C-alpha atoms as one frame of an Amber mdcrd trajectory, in Angstrom:
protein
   3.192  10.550  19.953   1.475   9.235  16.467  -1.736  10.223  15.744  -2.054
   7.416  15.407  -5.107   4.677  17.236  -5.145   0.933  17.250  -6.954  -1.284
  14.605 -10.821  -1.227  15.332 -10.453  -5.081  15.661  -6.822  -4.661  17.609
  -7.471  -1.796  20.246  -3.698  -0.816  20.699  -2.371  -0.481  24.556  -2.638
   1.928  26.699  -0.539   5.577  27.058   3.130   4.643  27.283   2.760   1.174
  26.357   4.862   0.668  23.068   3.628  -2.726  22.073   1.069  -5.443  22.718
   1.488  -8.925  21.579  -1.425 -10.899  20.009  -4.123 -11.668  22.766  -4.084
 -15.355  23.547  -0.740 -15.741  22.186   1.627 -14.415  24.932   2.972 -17.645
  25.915   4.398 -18.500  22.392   7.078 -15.627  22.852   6.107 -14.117  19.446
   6.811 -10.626  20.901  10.187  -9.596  20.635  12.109  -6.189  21.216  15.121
  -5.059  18.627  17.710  -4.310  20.837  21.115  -6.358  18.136  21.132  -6.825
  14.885  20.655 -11.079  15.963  17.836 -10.352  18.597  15.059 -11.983  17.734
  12.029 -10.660  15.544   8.427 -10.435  15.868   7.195 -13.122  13.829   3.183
 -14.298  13.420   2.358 -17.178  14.700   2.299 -20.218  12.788  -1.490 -22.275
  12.124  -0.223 -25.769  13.207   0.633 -24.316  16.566  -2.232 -21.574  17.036
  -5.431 -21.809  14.949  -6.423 -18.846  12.490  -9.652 -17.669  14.363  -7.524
 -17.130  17.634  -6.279 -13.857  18.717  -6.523  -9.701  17.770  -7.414  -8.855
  13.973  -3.735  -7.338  13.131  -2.198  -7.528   9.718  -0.429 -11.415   9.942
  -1.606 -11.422  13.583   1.370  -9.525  14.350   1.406  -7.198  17.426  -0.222
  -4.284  17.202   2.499  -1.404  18.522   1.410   2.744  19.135   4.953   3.733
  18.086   7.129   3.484  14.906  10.604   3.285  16.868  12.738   0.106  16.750
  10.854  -1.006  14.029  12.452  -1.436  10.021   8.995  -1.828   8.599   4.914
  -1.543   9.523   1.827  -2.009   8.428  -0.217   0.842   8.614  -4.101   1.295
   7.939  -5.572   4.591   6.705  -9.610   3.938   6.295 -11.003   6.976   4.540
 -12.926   7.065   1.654 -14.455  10.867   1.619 -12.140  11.454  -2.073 -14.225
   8.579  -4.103 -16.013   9.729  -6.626 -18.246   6.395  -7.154 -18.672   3.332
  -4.741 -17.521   4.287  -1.040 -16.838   1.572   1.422 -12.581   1.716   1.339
 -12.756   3.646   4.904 -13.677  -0.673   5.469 -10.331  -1.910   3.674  -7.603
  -1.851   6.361 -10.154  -4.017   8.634 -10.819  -6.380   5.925  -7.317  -6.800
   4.933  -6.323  -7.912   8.447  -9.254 -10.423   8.516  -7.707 -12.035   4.972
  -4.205 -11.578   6.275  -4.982 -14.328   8.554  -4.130 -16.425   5.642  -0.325
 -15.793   5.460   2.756 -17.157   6.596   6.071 -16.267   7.054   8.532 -17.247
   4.235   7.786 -16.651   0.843   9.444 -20.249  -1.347   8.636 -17.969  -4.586
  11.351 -15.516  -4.025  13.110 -17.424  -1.429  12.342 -14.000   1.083  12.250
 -14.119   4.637  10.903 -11.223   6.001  10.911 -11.996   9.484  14.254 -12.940
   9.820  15.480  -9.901   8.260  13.671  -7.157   9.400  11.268  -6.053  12.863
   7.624  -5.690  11.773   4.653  -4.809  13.788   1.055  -2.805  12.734   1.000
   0.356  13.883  -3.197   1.078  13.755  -5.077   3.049  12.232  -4.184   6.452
  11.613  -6.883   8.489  12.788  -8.887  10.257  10.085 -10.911  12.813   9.804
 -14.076  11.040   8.061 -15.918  14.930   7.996 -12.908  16.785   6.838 -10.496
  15.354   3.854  -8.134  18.504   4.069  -7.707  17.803   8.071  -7.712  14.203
   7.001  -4.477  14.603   4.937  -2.971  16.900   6.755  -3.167  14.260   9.540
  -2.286  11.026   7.824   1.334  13.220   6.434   2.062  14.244  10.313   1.515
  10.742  11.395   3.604   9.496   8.277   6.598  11.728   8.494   6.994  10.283
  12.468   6.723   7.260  11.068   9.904   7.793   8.325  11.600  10.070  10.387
  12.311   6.707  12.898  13.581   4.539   9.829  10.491   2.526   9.655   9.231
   1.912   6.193   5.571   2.445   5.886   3.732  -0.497   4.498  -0.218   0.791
   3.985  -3.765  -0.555   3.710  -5.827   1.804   2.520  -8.304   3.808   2.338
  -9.108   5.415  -1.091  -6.178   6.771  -3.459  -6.412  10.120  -2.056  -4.179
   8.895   0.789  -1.058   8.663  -0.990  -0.822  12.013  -1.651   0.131  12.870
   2.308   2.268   9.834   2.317   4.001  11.392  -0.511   4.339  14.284   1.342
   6.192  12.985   3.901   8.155  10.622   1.882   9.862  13.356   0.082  10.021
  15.661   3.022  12.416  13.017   4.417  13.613  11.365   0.613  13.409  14.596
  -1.911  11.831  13.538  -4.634  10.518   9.754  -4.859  10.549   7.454  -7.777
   7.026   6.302  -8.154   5.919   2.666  -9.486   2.044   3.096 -10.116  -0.672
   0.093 -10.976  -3.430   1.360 -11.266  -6.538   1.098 -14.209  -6.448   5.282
 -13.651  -3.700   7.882 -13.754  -5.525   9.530 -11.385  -3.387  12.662 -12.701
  -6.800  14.686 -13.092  -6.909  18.248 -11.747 -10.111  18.669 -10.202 -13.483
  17.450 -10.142 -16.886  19.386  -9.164 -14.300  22.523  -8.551 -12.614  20.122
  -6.400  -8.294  19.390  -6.810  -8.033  16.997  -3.883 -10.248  13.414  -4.327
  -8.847  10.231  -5.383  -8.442  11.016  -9.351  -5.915  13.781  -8.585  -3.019
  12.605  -5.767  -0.373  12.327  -8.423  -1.394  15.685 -10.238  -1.129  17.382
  -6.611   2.097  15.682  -5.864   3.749  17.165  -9.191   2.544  20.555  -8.716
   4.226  19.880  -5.399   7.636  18.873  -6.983   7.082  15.491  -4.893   7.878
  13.126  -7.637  11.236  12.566  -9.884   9.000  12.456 -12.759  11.470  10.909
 -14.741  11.578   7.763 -12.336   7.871   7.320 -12.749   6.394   4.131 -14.154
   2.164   3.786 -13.973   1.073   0.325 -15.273  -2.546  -1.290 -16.372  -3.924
   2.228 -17.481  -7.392   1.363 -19.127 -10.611   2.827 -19.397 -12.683   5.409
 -21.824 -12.027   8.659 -21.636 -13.470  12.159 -22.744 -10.381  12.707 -25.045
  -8.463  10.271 -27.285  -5.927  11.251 -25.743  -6.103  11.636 -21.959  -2.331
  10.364 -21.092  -1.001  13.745 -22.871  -0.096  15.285 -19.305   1.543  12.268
 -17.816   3.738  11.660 -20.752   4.737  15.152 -20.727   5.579  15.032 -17.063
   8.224  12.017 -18.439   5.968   9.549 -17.073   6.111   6.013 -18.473   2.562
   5.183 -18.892   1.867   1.241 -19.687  -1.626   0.588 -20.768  -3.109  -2.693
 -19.523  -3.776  -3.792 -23.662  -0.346  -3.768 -23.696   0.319  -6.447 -21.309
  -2.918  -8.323 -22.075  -1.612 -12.325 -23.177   2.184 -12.037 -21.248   4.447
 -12.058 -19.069   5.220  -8.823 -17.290   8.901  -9.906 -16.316  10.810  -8.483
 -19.333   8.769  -5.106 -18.225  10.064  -4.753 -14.898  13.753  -5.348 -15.924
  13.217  -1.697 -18.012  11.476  -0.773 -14.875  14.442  -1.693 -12.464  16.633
   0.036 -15.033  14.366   3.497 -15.056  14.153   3.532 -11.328  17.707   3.052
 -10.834  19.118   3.340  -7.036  17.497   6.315  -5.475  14.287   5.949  -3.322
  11.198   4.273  -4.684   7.745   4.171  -3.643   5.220   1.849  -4.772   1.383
   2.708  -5.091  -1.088  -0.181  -5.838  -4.505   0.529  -6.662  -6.436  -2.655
  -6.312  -8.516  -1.872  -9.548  -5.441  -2.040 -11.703  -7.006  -6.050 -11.848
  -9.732  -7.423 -13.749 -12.970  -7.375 -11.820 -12.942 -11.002 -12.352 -10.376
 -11.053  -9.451 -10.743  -8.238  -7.343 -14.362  -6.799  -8.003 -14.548  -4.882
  -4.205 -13.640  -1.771  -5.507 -15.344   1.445  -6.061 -13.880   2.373  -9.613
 -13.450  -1.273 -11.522 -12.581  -1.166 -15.087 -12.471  -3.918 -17.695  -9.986
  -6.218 -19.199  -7.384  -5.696 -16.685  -4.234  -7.336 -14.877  -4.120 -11.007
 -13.364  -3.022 -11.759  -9.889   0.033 -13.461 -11.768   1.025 -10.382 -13.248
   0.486  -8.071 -10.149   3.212 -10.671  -8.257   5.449 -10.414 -11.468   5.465
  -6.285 -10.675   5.957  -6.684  -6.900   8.191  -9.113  -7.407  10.382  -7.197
 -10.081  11.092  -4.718  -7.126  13.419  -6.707  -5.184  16.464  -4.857  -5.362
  15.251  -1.349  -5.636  15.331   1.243  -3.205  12.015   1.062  -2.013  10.900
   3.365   0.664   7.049   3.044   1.137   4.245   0.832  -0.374   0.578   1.128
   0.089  -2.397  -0.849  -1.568  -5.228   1.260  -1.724  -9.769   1.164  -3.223
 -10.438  -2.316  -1.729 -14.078  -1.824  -0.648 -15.581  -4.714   1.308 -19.287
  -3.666   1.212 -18.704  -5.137  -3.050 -16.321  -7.578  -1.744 -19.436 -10.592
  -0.956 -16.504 -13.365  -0.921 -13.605 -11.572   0.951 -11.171 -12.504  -2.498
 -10.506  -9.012  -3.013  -9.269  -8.415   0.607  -7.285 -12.069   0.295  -5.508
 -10.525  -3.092  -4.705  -7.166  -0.990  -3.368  -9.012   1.485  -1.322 -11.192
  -0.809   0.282  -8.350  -2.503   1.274  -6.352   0.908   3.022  -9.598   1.962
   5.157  -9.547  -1.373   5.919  -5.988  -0.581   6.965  -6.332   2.578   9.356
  -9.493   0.790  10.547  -6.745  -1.917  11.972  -4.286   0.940  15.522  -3.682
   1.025  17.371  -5.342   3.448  15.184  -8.765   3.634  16.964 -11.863   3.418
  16.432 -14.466   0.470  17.919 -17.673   0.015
């Protein structure tokens, strides 16, 4: 069994119950089980026929299931936020996200992706955390994650603050070998310690190579920014064969001629993509315990995603949105935004 508990605002079902469709909503069908290939999905339910305020708090309203199995792709909350090291208030993201989710539909006219006729999707909770402990914490969230892979289900995650993705990463290569990495992020958050500590949310990706997690050659981190202690504090990524793309450097453009060098670095082999929300101007997304200056749009963070249809992509999470500096909810909406265009990016998802 996951360690693994239902949404605060979507208490999962009981022991040996493996799904639970959206309260109120039972009568529309919108729970289905995968037992063909042309069985049908789960899909959430649409606002002309059941209004937004109605039913449990799960990511798209989608029903909230305790196990992994039968399913090609879940969302998955992991609210922690013991590794900041300035504004807490992530361990309040996945909760948030769902809330904003709310917003969604089903088919995406951009890309021409339909998700929900391609692939089963359900949330999967809340792993639960260790809010006293961020050692038992992670060693948690990689059990839970590695049950989650290990049944073919590709992990789609709200998080939580960047330490997370350093246990996801764990289990993604336990599974994978070595992952390609896309990173957006305003940090490299390649750092080695801080206060005489190495695990926080500067340091997942450091840990990770020490860890021989990463093909460090299929790395890409884009909208690095920020002062630094050194002029030159991307020495240690670049010598890992990182690609790092500083956000000055996409300031004015388009980001589309990027990710076709990006496609072309990643190649075919596994993928996993990492979003920090800060890797946008504050303007846009200011909930977040780390902002920095003069960064990405929302157009350009849905050129990225977007650039990663077609690539092998094995996990996702998007990560630092903290509510408590989030007064209008936009930050959460953006988050949600960009997990729905990662869930349209999987492999395997239909477009037309």
């Amino acid at each position: 069994m996951l360690r693994l508990l239902a949404s605060s605002c979507a208490r999962g079902p009981g022991p040996g119950v493996g799904a639970r469709p959206v309260a109120g909503l039972c009568h529309l069908g919108l729970r289905q089980s995968r037992q063909a290939s042309d069985a049908p999905r789960n899909q959430p339910p649409s606002p002309e026929l059941v209004a937004r305020s109605v039913g449990v708090c799960s990511m798209m309203r989608l029903p909230v299931q305790t196990s992994p199995e039968g399913l090609d792709a879940a969302f998955i909350g992991v609210p922690l936020d013991t590794g900041t090291s300035n504004r807490p208030g992530a361990r309040f993201g996945p909760r948030r996200i769902r809330e904003e989710s709310v917003m969604l539909r089903t088919a995406n006219p951009s890309t021409g992706a339909l998700p929900f006729q391609s692939l089963m999707v359900a949330d999967l909770g809340d792993v639960n955390v260790n809010l006293y402990n961020l050692q038992d914490s992670c060693r948690r969230i990689q059990e839970a994650y590695e049950k989650i892979v290990a049944a073919g289900c590709i992990p789609l995650t709200l998080g939580g603050d960047h330490t997370i993705t350093y246990p996801i990463l764990q289990a993604m290569a336990k599974k994978h070998g070595p992952v390609g990495l896309l990173h957006v992020d305003a940090h490299t958050d390649t750092a080695d310690k801080a206060l005489g500590e190495k695990l926080y949310h500067g340091a997942p990706f450091r840990r990770c190579v020490d860890e021989g997690l990463l093909d460090c050659k299929r790395v890409a981190q884009i909208g690095i920014r920020g002062y630094s202690t050194t002029l030159d504090p991307y020495r240690y990524n670049r010598s890992q064969g990182f690609r790092v793309v500083l956000a000055e450097d996409c300031w004015m453009k388009s980001l589309v001629p990027l990710m076709a060098e990006i496609r072309q670095q990643m190649g075919g082999k596994p993928i996993y993509i990492s979003f920090d929300i800060d890797a946008l101007d504050p303007a846009y997304a200011p909930g977040t315990g780390t902002p920095e200056i003069a960064g990405l749009t929302p157009s350009q963070a849905l050129e990225i995603i977007r650039g990663c249809q077609g690539l092998n992509v094995v996990g996702c999470d998007l990560v630092e949105v903290s509510p408590p500096y989030d007064l209008s909810g936009n930050t959460a909406l953006l988050a949600a935004n960009l997990l729905f265009e990662m869930l349209c990016a999987l492999p395997k998802v239909t477009t037309v």
